[in-house]
Coordinates of C-alpha atoms in Angstrom, one line a residue:
X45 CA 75.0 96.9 56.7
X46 CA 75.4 99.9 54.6
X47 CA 73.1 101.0 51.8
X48 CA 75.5 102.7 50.0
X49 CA 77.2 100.9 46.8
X50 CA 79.8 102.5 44.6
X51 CA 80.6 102.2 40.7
X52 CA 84.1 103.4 38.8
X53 CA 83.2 105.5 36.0
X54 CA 85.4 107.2 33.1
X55 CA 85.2 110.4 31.5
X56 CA 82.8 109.5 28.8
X57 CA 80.2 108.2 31.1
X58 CA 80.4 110.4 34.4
X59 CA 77.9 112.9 34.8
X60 CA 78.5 116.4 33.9
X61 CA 77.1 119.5 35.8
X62 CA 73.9 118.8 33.9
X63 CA 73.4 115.6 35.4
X64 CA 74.6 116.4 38.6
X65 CA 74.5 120.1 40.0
X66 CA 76.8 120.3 42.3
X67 CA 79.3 120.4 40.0
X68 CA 78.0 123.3 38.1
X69 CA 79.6 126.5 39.2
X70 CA 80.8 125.2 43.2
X71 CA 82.3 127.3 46.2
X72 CA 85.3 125.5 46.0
X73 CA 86.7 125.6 42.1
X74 CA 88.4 122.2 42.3
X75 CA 84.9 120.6 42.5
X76 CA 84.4 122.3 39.2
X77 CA 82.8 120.4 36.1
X78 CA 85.0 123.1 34.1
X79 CA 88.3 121.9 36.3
X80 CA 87.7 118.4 36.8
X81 CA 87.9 118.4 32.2
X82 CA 90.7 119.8 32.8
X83 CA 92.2 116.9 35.0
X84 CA 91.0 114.7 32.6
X85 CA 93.4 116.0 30.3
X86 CA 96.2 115.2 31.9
X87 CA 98.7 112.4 30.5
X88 CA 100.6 111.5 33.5
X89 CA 97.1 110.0 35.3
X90 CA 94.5 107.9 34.2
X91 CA 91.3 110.2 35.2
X92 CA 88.5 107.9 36.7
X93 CA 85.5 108.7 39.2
X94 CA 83.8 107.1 41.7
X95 CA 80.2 107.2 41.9
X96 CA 78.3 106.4 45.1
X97 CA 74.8 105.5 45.1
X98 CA 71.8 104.7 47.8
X99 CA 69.1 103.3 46.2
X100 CA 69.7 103.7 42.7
X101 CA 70.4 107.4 43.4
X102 CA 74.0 109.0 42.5
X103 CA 74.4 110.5 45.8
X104 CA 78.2 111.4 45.8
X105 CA 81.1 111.5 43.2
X106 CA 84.7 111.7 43.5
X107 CA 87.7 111.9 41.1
X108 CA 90.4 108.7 41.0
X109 CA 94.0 109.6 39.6
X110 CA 95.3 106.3 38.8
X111 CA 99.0 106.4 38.4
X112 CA 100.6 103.3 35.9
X113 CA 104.3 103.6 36.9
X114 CA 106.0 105.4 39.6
X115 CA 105.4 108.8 36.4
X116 CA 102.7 110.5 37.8
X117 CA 102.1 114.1 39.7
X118 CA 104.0 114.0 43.1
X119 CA 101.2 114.4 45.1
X120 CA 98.6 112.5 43.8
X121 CA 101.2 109.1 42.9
X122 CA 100.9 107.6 46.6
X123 CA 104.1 105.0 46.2
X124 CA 106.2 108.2 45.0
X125 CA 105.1 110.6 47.6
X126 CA 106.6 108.1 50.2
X127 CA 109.9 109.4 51.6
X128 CA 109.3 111.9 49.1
X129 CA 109.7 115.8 51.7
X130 CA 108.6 117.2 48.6
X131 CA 104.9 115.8 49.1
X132 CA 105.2 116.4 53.2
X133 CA 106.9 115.5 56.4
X134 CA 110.2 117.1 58.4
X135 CA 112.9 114.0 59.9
X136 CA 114.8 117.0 61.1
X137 CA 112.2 117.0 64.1
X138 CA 112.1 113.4 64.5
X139 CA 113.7 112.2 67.7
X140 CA 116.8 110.9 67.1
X141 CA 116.3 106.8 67.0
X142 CA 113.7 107.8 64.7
X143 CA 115.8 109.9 62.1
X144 CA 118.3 106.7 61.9
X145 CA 115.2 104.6 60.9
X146 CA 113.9 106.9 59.1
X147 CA 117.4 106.6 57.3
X148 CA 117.4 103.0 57.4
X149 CA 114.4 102.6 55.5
X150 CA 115.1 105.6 52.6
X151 CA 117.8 102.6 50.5
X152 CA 114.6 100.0 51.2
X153 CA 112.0 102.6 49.2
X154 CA 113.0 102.7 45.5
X155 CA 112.8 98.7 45.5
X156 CA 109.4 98.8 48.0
X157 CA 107.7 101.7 45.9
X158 CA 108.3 99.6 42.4
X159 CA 105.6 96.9 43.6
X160 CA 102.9 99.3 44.2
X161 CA 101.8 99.9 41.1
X162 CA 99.5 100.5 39.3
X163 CA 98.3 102.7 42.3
X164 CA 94.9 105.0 42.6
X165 CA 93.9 108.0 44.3
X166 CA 91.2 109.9 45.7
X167 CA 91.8 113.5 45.2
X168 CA 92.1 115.7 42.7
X169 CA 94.4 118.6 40.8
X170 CA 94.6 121.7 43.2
X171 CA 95.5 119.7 46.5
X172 CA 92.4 118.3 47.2
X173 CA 90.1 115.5 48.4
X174 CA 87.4 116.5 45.2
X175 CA 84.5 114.5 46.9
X176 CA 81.0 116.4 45.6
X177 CA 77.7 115.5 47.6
X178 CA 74.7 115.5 45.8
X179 CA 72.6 118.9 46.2
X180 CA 69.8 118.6 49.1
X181 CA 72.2 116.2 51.2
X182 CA 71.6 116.5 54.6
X183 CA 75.6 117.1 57.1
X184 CA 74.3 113.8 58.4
X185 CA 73.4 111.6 55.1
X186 CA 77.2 113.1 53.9
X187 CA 79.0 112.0 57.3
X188 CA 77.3 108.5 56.3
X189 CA 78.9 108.7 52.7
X190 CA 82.6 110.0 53.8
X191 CA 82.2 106.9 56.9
X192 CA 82.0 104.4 54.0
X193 CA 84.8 106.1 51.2
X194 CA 87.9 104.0 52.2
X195 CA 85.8 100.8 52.1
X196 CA 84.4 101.5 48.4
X197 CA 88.0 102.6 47.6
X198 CA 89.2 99.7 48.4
X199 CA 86.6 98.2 46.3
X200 CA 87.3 100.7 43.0
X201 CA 91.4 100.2 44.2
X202 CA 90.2 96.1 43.5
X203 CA 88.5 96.6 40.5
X204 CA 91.3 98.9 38.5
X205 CA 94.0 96.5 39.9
X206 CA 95.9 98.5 41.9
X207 CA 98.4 97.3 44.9
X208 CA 98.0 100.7 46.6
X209 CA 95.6 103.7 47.0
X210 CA 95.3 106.5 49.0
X211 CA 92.5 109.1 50.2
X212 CA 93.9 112.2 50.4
X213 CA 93.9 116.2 51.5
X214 CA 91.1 115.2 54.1
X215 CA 89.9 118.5 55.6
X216 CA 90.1 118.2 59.7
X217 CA 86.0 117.9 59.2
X218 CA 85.4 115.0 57.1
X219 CA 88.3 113.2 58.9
X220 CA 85.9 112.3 61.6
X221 CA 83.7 110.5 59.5
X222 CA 86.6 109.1 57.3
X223 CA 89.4 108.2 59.7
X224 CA 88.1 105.7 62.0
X225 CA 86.5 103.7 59.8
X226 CA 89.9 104.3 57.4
X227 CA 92.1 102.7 60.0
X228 CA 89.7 100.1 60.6
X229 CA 90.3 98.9 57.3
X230 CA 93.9 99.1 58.0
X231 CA 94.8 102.3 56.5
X232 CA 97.6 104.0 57.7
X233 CA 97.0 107.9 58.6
X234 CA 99.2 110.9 57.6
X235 CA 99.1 114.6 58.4
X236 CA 99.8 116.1 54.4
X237 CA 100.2 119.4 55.5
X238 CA 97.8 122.4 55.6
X239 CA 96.0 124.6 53.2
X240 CA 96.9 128.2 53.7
X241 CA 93.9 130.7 53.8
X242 CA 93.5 134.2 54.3
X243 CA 90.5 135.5 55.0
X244 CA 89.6 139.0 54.4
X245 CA 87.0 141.1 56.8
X246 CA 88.2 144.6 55.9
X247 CA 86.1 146.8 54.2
X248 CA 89.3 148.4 52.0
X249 CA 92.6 148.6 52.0
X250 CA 93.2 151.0 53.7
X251 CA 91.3 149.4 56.5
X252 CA 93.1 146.1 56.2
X253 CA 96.3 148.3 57.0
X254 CA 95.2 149.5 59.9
X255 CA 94.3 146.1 61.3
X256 CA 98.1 145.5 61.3
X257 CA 100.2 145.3 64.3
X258 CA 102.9 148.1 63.9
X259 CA 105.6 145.6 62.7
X260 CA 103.8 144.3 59.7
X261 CA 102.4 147.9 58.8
X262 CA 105.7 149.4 58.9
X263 CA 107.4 146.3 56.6
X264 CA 104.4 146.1 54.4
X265 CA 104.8 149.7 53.5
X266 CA 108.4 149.3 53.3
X267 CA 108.6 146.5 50.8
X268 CA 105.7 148.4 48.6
X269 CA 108.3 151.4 48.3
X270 CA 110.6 149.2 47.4
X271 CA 108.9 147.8 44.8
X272 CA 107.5 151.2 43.3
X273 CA 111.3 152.5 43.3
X274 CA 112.5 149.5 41.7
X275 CA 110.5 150.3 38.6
X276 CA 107.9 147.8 39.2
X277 CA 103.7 148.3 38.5
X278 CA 101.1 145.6 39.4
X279 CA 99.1 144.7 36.5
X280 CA 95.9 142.6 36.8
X281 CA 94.3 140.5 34.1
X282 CA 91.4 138.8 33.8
X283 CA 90.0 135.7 31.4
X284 CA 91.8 133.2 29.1
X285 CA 93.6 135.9 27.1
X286 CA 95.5 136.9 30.5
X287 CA 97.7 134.1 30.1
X288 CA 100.2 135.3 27.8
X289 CA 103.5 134.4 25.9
X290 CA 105.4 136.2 28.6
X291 CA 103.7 133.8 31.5
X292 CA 104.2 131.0 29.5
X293 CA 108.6 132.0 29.4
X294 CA 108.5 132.7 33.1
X295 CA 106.6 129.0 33.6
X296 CA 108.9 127.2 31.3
X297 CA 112.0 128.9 33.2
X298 CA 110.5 128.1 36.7
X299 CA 110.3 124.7 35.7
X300 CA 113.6 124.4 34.3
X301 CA 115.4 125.8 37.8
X302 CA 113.9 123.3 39.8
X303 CA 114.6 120.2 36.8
X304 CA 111.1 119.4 36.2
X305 CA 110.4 117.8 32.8
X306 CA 108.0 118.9 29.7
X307 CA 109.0 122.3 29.1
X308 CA 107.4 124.2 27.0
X309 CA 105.7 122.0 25.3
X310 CA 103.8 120.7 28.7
X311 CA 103.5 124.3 29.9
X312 CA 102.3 125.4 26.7
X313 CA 99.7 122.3 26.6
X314 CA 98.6 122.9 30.3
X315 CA 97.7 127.0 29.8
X316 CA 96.0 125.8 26.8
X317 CA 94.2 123.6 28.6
X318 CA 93.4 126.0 31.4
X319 CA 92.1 128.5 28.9
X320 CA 89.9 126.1 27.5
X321 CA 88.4 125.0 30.5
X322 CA 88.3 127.2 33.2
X323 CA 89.3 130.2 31.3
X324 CA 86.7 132.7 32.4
X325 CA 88.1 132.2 35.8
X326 CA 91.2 133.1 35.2
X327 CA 93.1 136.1 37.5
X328 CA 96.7 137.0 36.7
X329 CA 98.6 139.4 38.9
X330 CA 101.9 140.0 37.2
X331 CA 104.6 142.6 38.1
X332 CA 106.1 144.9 34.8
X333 CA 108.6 147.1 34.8
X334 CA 109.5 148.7 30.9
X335 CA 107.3 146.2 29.2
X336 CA 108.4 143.1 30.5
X337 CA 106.6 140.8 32.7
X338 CA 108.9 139.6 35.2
X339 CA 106.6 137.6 37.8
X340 CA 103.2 136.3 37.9
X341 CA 100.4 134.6 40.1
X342 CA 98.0 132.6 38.2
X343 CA 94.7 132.3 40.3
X344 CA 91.2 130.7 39.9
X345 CA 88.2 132.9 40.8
X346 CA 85.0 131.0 42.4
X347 CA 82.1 132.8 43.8
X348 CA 84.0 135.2 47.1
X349 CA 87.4 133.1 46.3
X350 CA 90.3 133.0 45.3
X351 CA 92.7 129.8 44.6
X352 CA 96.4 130.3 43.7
X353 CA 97.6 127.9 40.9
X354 CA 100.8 128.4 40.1
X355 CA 103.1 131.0 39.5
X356 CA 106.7 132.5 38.0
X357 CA 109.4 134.9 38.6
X358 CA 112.6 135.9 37.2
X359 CA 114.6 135.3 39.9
X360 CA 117.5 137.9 38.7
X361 CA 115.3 140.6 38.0
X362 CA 112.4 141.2 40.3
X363 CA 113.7 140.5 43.8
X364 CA 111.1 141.2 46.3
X365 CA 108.5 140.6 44.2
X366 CA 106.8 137.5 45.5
X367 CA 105.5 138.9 48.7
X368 CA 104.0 142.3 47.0
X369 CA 102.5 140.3 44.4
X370 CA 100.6 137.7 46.8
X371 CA 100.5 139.1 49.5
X372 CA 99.9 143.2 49.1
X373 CA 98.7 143.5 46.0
X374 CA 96.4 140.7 45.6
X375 CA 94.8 141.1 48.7
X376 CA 94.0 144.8 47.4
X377 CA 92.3 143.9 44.4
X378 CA 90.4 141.6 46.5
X379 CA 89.1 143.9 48.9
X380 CA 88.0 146.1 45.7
X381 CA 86.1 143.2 44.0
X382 CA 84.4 141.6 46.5
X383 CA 86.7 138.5 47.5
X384 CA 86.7 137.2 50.6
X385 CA 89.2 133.8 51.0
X386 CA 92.2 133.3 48.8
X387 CA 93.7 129.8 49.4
X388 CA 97.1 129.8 49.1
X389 CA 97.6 126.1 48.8
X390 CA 100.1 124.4 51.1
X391 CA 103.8 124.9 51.8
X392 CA 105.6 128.0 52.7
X393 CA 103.7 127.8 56.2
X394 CA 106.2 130.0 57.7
X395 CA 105.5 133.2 55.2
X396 CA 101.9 132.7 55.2
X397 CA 101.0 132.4 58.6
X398 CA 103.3 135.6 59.2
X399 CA 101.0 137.3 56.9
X400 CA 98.0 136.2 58.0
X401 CA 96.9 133.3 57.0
X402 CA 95.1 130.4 59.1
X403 CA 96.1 126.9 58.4
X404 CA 93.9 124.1 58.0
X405 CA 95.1 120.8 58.1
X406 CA 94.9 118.2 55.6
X407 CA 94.6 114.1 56.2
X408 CA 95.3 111.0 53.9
X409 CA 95.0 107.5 54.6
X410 CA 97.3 104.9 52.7
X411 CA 97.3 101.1 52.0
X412 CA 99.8 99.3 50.7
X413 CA 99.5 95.6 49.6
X414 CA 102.5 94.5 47.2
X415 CA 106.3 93.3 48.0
X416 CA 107.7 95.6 50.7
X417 CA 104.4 97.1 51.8
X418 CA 105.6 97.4 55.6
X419 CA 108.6 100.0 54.7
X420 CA 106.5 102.1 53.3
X421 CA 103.9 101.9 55.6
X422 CA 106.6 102.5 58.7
X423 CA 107.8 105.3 56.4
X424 CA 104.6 106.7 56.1
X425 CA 104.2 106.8 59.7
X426 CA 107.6 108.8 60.5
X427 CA 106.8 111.1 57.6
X428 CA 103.4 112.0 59.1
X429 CA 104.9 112.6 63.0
X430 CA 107.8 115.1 60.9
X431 CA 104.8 116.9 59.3
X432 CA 103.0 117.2 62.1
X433 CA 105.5 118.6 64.2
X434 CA 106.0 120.9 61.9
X435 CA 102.6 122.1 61.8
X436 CA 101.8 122.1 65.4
X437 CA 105.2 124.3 65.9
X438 CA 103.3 127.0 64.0
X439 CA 100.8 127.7 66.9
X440 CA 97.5 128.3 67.3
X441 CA 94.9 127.1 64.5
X442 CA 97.5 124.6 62.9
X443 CA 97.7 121.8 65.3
X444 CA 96.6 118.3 63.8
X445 CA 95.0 115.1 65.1
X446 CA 97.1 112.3 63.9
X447 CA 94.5 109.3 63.1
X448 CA 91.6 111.2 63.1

């Protein structure tokens, strides 16, 4: 029988990166003392953590998004992201008697999802799974901790009274530990996509060119003429102050395109939140041209990294702008300042891989226990097989292991 007990803690009480090192200054920023205040800042979650402990001793902690109603982030509410291709999955590559089910079963989801709250889960802003071992853990004593997370989930998932939770963007690693012993439990496996990374070996830029096959030399130098005879310059900021009025209208505009709510007022709150937090992290590549900024990439320095946040364009104006922006022009400054992995995030597979970038997969495990729990665990299921068809179309280093 395991050792290993578990506790859900709030803000006020969790330990800080005094308490608990690892969460002072981390590789990964989303692991971040400074990041995970900002998460708890959030009004669309309930921000809890769950703290694991052998012997008395904290040994790991983790964040829990708890999600109220069916208002929370897409892809941290696990009812929502069902059926939801906006969180992940592809029924266009479904074989056929699977795209009519899978069609079947989309009227069945508003009236399944509504019974599945409230609902927590195991992650954490930024796409990822946010578990933080204890410093001096051996790969071993962590393997031990990841084997037992979905049983003290369940556990937590009891104590907050939720009817659903979910473990999620699993790296392909700690899914070894975490998936059999998952789907023992009865947890039902997804592929969530992958995390896009480009890693950078090059000495300089000039360098990195060279690598290129001819096609992508010739196209990257193509699109930066473009871009200089369009009137645009590259302008890199750094710190809380980079994260200006003109950000803030390209943000609020982005958000308004695609129908998502808040405007300004959330946006506004969010940056402010940022700055306050994680500001001295901050990296904004924008593109000007006569004194307007008419695109931006917000990004999150740690140690040799780089992790994209969001970003904004003005779609009228500065065509061709996305790709010299993250792409070309990030990946310049990077070789000049010592950065060695910027993490893209997931989606966009096509693009990335095209310029570069590996994918690694990413795993969640789901459990459903109110009315209707069997759709959207069968939906879960057809959503996964899309995604990873998807992923495994891409080639080499982006194939998945459904279940593990």
């Amino acid at each position: 029988m395991s050792s290993l007990t578990a506790e859900v803690l709030d803000p006020a009480t969790r330990p800080t990166a005094t308490d608990f090192p690892a969460l002072d200054r981390p590789p990964v920023i989303w692991e971040d003392d400074r990041w995970w205040r900002f998460t708890e800042r959030t009004d669309l979650h309930e921000t809890r953590y769950l703290g694991v402990y052998e012997e008395g001793a904290l040994v790991a902690l983790a964040p829990l998004l708890v999600t109220r109603d069916g208002g929370g982030l897409l892809f941290y509410d696990a009812p929502k992201m069902v059926g939801d291709l906006g969180a992940f999955g592809d029924p266009e590559r479904l074989p056929e008697h699977e795209r009519a089910r899978w069609e079947q079963l989309a009227a069945a989801l508003p009236d399944a999802r509504r019974d599945q709250y409230p609902s927590v889960a195991l992650s954490v802003f930024g796409s990822h799974h946010g578990i933080v071992h204890a410093t001096g853990r051996t790969a071993a004593q962590q393997r031990a901790v990841l084997a037992e997370l979905p049983r003290l989930l369940d556990d937590a998932a009891c104590t907050l009274g939720c009817r659903s939770s979910a473990l999620l963007y699993v790296t392909d690693e700690q899914a070894e530990a975490i998936g059999p012993a998952a789907e023992a439990l009865g947890h039902t496996p997804a592929v969530l996509g992958a995390e896009s990374v480009m890693r950078l070996t090059a000495a300089d830029w000039d360098t990195y060119l060279a690598g290129l096959v001819s096609k992508k030399r010739v196209r990257t130098n193509r699109e930066l003429r473009q871009y200089a005879q369009d009137g645009f310059r590259t302008v890199i900021r750094e710190g809380p102050d980079a994260l200006t009025d003109s950000i803030v209208d390209l943000q609020v505009g982005l958000r308004a395109k695609y129908g998502l709510p808040g405007g300004r007022p959330r946006v506004q709150r969010d940056f402010d939140a940022i700055r306050e937090t994680v500001g001295d992290s901050i990296l904004v590549v924008s593109a000007e041209r006569d004194g307007e900024t008419l695109g931006f990439i917000l990004y999150l320095r740690s140690g040799d990294a780089l992790y994209g946040r969001t970003a904004g364009f003005d779609d009228d104006r500065a065509r061709g702008v996305y790709f010299v922006l993250t792409y070309y022009d990030t990946v310049r400054w990077c070789l000049a300042n010592g950065i060695r992995n910027i993490w893209y995030g997931l989606a966009a597979y096509e693009a990335k891989r095209l310029r570069g970038c590996d994918l690694e997969p990413r795993h969640g495990w789901f459990r459903f226990a109110g009315a209707g729990h069997k759709t959207l665990t069968e939906t879960v299921r057809l959503q996964s097989t899309g995604e990873d068809s998807r992923l495994r179309s891409l080639g080499p280093n982006s194939t998945t292991a459904q279940g593990d």
